[in-house]
XYZ file of N, CA, C and O in Angstrom:
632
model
N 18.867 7.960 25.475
C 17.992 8.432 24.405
C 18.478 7.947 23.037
O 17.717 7.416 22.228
N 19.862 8.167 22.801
C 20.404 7.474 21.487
C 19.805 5.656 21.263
O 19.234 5.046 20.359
N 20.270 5.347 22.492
C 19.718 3.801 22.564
C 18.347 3.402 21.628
O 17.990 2.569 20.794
N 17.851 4.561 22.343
C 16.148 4.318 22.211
C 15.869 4.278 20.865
O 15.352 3.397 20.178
N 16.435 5.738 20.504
C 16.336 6.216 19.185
C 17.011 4.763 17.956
O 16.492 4.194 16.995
N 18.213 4.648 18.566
C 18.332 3.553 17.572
C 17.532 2.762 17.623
O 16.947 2.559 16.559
N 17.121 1.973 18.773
C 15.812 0.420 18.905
C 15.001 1.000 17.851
O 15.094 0.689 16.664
N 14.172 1.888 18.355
C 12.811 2.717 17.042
C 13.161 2.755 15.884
O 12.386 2.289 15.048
N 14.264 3.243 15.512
C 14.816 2.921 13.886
C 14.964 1.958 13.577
O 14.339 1.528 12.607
N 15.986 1.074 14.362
C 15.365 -0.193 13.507
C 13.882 -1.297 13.597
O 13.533 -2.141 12.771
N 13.543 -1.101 14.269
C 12.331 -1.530 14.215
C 11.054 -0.739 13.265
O 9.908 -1.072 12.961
N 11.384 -0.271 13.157
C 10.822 1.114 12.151
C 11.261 0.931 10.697
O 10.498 0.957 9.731
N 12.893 0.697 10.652
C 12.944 0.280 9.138
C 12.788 -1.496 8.663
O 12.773 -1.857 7.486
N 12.674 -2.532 9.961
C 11.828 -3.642 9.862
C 10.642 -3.344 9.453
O 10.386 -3.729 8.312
N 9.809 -2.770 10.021
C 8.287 -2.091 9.483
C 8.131 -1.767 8.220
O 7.239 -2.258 7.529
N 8.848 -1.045 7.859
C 8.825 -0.272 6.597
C 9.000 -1.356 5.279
O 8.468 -1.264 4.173
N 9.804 -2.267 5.715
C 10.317 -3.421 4.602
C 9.197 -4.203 4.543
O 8.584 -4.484 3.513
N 8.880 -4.624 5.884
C 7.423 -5.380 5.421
C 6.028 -5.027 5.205
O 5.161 -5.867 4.963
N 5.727 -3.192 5.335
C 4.886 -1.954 4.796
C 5.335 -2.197 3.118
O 4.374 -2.606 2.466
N 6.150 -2.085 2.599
C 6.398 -2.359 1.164
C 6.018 -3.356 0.576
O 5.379 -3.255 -0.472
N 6.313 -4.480 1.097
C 6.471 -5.723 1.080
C 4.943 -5.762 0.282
O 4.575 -5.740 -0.892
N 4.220 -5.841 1.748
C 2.675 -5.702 1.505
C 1.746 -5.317 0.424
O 0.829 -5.888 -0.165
N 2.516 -3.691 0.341
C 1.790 -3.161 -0.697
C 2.612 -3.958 -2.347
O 2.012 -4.389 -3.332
N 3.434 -3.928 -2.212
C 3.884 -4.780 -3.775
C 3.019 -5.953 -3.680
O 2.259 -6.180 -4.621
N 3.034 -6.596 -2.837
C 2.257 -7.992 -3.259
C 1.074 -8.294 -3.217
O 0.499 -9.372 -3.366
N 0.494 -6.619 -2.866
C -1.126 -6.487 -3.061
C -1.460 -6.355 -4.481
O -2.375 -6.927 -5.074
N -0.169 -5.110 -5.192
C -0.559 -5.113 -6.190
C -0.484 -6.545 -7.729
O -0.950 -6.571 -8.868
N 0.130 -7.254 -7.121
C 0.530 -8.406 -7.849
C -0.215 -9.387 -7.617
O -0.459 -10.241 -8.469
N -0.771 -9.404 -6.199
C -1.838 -10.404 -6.119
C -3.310 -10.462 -6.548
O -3.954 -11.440 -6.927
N -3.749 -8.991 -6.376
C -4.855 -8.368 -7.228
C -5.129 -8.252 -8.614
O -6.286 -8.142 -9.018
N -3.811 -8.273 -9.631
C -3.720 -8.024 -10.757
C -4.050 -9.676 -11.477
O -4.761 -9.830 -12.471
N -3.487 -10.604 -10.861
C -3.274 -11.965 -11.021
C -4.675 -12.496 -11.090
O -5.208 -13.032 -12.062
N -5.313 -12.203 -9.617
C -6.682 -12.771 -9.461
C -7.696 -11.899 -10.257
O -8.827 -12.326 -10.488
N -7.382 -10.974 -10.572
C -8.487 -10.110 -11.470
C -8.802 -10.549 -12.881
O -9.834 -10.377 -13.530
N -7.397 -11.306 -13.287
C -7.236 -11.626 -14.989
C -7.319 -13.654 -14.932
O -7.446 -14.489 -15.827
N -7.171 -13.764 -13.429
C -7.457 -15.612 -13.706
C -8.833 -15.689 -12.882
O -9.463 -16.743 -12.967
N -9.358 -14.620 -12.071
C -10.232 -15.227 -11.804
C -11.596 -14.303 -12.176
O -11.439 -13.093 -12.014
N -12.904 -14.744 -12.653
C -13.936 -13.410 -12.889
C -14.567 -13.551 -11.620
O -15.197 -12.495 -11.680
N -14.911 -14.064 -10.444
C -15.711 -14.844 -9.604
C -15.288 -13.108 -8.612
O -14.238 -12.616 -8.197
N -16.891 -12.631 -8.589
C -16.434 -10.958 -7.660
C -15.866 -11.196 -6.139
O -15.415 -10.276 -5.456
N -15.961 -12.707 -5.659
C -15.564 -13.028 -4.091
C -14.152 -13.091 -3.854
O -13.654 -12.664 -2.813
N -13.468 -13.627 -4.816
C -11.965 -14.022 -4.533
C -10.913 -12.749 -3.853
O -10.312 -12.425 -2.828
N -11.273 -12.231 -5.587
C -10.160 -10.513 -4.915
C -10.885 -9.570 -3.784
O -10.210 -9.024 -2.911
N -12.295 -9.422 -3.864
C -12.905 -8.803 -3.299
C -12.247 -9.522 -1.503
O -11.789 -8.713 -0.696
N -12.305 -10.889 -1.180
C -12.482 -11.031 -0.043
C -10.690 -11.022 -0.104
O -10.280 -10.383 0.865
N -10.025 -11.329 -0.606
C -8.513 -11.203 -0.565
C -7.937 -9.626 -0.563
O -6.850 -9.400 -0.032
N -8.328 -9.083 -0.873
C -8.504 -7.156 -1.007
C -8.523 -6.616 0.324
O -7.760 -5.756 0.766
N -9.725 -7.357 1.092
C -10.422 -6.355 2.352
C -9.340 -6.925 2.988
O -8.579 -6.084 3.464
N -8.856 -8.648 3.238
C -7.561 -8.450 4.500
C -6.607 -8.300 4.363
O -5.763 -8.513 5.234
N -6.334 -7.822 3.078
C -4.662 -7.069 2.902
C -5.063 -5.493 3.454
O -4.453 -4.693 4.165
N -6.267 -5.456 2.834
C -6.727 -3.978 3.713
C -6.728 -3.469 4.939
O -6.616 -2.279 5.234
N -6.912 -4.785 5.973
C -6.896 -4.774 7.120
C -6.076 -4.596 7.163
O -5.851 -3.526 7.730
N -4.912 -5.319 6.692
C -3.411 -5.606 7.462
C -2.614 -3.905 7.101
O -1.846 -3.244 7.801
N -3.172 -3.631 5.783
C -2.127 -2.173 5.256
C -2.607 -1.250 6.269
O -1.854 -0.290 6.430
N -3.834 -1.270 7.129
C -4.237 -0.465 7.958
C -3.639 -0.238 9.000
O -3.376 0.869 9.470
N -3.334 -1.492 9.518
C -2.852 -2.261 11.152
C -1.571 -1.793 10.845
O -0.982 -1.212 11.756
N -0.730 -1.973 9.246
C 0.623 -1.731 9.641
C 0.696 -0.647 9.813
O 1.292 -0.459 10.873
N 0.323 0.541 9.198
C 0.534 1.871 9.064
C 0.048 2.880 10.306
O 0.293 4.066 10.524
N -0.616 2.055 10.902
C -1.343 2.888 12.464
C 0.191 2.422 13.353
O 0.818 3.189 14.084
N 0.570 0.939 13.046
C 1.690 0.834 14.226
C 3.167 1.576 13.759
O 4.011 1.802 14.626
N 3.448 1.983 12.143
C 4.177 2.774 11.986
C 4.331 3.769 12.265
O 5.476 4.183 12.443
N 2.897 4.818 12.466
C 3.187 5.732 12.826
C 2.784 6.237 13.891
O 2.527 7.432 14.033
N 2.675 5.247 14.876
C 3.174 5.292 16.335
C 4.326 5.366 16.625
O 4.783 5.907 17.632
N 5.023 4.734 15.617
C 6.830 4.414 15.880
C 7.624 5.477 15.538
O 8.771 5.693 15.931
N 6.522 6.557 14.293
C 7.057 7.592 13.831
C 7.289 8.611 14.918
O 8.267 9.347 15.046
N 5.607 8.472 16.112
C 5.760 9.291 16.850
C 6.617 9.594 18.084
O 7.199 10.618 18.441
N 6.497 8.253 18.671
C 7.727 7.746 19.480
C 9.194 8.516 19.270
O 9.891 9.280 19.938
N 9.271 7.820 17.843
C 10.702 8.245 17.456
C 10.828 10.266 17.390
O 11.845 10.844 17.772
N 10.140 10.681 17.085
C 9.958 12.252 16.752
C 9.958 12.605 18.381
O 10.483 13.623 18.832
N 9.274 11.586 19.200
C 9.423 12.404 20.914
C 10.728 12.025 21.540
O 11.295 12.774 22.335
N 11.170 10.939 21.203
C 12.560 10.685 21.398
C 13.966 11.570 20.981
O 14.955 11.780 21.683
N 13.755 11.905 19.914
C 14.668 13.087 19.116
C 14.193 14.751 19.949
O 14.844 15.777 20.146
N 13.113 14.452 20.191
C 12.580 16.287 20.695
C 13.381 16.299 21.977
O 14.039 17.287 22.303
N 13.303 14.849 22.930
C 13.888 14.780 24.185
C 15.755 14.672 23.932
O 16.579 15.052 24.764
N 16.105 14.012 22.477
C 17.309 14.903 22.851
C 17.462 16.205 22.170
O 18.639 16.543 22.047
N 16.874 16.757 21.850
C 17.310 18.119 21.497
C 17.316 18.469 22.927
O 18.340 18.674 23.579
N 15.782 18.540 23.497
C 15.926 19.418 24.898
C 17.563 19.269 25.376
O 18.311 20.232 25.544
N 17.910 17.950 25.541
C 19.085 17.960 25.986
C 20.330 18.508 25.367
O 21.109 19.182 26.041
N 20.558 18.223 24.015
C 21.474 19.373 23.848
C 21.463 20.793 24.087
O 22.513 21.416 24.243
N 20.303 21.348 24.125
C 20.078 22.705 24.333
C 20.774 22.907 25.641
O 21.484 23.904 25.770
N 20.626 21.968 26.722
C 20.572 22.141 28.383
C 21.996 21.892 28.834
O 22.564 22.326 29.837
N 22.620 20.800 27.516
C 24.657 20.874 27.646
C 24.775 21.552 27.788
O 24.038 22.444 27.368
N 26.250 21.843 28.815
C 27.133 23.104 28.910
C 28.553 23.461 27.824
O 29.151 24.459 27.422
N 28.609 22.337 27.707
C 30.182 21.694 27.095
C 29.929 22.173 26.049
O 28.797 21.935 25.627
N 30.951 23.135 25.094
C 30.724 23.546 23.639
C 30.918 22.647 22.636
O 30.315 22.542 21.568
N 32.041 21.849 23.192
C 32.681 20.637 22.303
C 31.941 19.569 22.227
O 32.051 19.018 21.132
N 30.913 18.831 23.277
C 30.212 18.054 23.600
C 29.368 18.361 22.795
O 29.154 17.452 21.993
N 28.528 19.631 22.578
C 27.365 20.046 22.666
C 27.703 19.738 20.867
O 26.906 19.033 20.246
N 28.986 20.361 20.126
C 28.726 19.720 18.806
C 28.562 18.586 18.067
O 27.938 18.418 17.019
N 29.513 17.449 19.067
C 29.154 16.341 18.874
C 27.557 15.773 18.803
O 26.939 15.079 17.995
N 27.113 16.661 20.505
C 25.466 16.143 19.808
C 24.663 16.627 19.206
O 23.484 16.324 19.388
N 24.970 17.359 18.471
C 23.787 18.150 17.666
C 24.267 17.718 16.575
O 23.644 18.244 15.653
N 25.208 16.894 16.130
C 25.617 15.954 14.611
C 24.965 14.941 15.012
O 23.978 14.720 14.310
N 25.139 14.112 16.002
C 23.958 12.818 16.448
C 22.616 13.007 16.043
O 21.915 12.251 15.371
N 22.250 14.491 16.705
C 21.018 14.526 16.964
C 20.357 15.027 15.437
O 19.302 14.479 15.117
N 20.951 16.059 14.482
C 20.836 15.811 12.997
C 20.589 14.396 12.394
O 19.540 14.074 11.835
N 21.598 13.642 12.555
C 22.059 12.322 12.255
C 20.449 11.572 13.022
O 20.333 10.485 12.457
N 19.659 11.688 13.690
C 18.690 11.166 13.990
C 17.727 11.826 13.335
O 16.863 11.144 12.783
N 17.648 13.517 13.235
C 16.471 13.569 12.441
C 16.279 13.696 10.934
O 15.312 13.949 10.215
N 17.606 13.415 10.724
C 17.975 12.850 9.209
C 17.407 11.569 8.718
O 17.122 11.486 7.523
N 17.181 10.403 9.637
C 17.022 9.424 9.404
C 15.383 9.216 9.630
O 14.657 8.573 8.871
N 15.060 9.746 10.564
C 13.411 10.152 10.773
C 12.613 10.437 9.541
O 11.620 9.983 8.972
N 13.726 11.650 9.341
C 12.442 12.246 8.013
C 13.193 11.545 6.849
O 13.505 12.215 5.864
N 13.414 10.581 6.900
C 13.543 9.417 5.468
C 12.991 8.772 5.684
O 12.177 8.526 4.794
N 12.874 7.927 6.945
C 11.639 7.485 7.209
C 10.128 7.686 6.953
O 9.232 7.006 6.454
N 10.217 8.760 7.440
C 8.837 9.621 6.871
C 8.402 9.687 5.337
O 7.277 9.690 4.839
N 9.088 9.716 5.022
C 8.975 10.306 4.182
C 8.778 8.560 2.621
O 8.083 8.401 1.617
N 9.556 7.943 3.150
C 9.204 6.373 2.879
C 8.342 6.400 2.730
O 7.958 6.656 1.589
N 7.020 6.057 4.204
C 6.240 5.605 5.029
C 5.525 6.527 4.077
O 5.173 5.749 3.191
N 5.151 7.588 3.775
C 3.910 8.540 2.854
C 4.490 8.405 1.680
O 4.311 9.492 1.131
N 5.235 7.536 0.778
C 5.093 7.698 -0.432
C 4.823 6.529 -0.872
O 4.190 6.327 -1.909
N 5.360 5.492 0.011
C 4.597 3.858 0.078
C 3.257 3.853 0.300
O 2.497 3.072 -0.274
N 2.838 4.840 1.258
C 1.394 4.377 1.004
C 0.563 5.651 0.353
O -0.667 5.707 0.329
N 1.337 6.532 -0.101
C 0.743 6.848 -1.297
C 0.698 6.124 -2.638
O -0.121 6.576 -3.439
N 1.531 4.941 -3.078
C 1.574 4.599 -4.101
C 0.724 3.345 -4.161
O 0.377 2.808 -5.212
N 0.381 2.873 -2.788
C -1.042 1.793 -2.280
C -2.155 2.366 -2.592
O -2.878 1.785 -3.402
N -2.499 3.414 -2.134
C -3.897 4.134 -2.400
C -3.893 4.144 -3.827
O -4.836 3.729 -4.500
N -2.760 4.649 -4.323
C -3.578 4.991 -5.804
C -3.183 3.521 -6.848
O -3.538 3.634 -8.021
N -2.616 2.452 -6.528
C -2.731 1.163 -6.702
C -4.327 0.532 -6.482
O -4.945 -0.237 -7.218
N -4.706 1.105 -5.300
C -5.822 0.220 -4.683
C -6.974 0.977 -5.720
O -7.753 0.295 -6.386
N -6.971 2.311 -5.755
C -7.873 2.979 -6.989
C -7.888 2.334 -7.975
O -8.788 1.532 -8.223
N -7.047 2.521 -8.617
C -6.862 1.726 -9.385
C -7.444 0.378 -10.164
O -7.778 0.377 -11.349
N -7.505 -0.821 -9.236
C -7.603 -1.527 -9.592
C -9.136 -1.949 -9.171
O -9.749 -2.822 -9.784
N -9.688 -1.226 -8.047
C -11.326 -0.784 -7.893
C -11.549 -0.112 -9.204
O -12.257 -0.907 -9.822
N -11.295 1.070 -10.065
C -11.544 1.409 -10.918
C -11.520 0.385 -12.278
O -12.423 0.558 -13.098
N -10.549 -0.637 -12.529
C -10.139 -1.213 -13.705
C -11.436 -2.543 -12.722
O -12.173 -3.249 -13.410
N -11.450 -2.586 -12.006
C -12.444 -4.104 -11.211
C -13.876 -3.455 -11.768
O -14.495 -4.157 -12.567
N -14.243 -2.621 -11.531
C -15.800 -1.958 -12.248
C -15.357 -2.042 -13.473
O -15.325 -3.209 -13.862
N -14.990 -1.243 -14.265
C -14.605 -1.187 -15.816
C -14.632 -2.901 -16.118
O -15.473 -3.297 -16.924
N -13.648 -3.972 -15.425
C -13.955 -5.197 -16.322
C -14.889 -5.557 -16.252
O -15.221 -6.310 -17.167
N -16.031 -5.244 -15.036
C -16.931 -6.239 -14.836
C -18.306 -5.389 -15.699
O -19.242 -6.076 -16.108
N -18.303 -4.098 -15.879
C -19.159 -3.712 -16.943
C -19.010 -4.363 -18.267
O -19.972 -4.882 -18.833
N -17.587 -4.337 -18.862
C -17.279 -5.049 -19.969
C -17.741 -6.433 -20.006
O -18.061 -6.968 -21.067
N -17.780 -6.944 -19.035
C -18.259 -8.782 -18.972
C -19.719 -8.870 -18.861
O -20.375 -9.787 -19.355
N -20.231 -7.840 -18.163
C -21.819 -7.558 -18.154
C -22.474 -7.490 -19.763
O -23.482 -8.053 -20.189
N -21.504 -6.580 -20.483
C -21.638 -6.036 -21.541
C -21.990 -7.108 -22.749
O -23.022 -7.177 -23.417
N -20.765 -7.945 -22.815
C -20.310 -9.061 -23.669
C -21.164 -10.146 -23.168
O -21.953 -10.519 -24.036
N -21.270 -10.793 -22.019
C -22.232 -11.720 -21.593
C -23.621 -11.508 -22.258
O -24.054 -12.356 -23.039
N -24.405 -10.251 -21.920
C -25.486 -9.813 -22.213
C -25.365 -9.532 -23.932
O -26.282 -10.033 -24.582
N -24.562 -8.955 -24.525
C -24.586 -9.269 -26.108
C -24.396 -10.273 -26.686
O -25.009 -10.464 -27.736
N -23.357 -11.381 -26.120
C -23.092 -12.660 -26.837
C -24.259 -13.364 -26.775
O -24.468 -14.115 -27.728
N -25.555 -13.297 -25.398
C -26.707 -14.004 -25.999
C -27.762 -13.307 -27.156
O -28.557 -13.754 -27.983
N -27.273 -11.869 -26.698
C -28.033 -11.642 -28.490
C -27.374 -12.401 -29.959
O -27.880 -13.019 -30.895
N -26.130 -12.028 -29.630
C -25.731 -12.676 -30.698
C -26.012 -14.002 -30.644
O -26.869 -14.258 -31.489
N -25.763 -14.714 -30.189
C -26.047 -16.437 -30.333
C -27.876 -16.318 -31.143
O -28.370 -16.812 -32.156
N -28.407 -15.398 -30.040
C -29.893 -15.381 -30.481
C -30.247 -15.347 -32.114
O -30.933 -16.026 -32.879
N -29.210 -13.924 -32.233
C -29.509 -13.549 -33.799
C -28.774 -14.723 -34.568
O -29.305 -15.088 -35.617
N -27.560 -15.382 -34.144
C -26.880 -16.681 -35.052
C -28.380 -17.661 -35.321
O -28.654 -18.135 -36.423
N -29.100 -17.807 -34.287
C -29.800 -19.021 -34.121
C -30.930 -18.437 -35.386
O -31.131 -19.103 -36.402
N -31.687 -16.940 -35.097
C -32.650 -16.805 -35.689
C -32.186 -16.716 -37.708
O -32.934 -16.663 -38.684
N -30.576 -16.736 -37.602
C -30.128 -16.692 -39.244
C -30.348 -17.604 -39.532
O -31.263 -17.702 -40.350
N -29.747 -18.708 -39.115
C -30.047 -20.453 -39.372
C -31.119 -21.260 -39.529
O -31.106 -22.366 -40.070
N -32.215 -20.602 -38.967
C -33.387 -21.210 -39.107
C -34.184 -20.113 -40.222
O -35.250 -20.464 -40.728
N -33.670 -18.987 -40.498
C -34.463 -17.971 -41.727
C -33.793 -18.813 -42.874
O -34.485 -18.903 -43.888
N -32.632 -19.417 -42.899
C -31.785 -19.757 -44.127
C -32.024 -21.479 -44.306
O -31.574 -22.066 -45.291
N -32.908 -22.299 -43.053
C -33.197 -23.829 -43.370
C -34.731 -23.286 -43.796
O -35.430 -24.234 -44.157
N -35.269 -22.281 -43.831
C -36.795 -21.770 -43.922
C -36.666 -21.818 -45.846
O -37.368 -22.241 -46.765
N -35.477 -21.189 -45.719
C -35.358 -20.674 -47.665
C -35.448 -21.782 -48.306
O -35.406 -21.787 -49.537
């Protein structure tokens, strides 16, 4: 069970590095293409498969979470079922020592992708806001040009 428990951890804190990974370079890649590019396809279609992928990782994380949480329950059962007093303290410091590391895990894993969600708000929120502003300015700069044009010809009229 220790075995196990270790494989799942580290594969779990592999996960987690490239769960971060992800979300940092969503937010850097989104921010980049939002301010070099106005074109609504680029981020929009670059958005949805980081979306995919933040999805895919986080369903297989916390499979690994669960795994790992049934792995730790199966050794508790077993320390409970030791006879040995001396034994039995040794594993219940292991078995701490595993769900110590679990719920850091955990606890990672929901604040990373709490800080994605409200990244991803975010920048859906600031993605409407610029593109009203460009709606805005597009649609006034031809008034203005309009009204430049209609000064110039009131002032070759004079």
């Amino acid at each position: 069970l220790r075995k196990q428990a270790r494989q799942l951890e580290n594969e779990l804190d592999l996960k987690l590095v490239s769960f971060s990974k992800l979300c940092t370079s969503y937010s850097h890649s989104s921010a980049r293409d939002g301010r070099r590019d106005s074109s609504d396809t680029t981020p929009l279609l670059n958005g949805s498969s980081q979306d995919r992928m933040f999805e895919t990782m986080a369903i297989e994380i916390e499979q690994l979470l669960a795994r790992l949480t049934g792995v730790n329950d199966k050794m508790a059962e077993y320390t409970n079922n030791a006879g040995v007093p001396s034994l039995n303290a040794a594993l219940m410091h292991t078995l701490q020592r595993h769900r110590d590391i679990l719920q850091d895990y955990t606890h990672e894993f929901h604040k990373t992708k709490a800080n994605f969600m409200a990244i991803r708000e975010r920048e859906n929120l600031m993605g409407s806001v610029r593109k009203d502003i460009e709606s805005y300015k597009s649609g006034s700069g031809v008034n203005n040009r309009r009204t430049e044009l209609f000064l110039k010809e009131h002032d070759h009229l004079r």
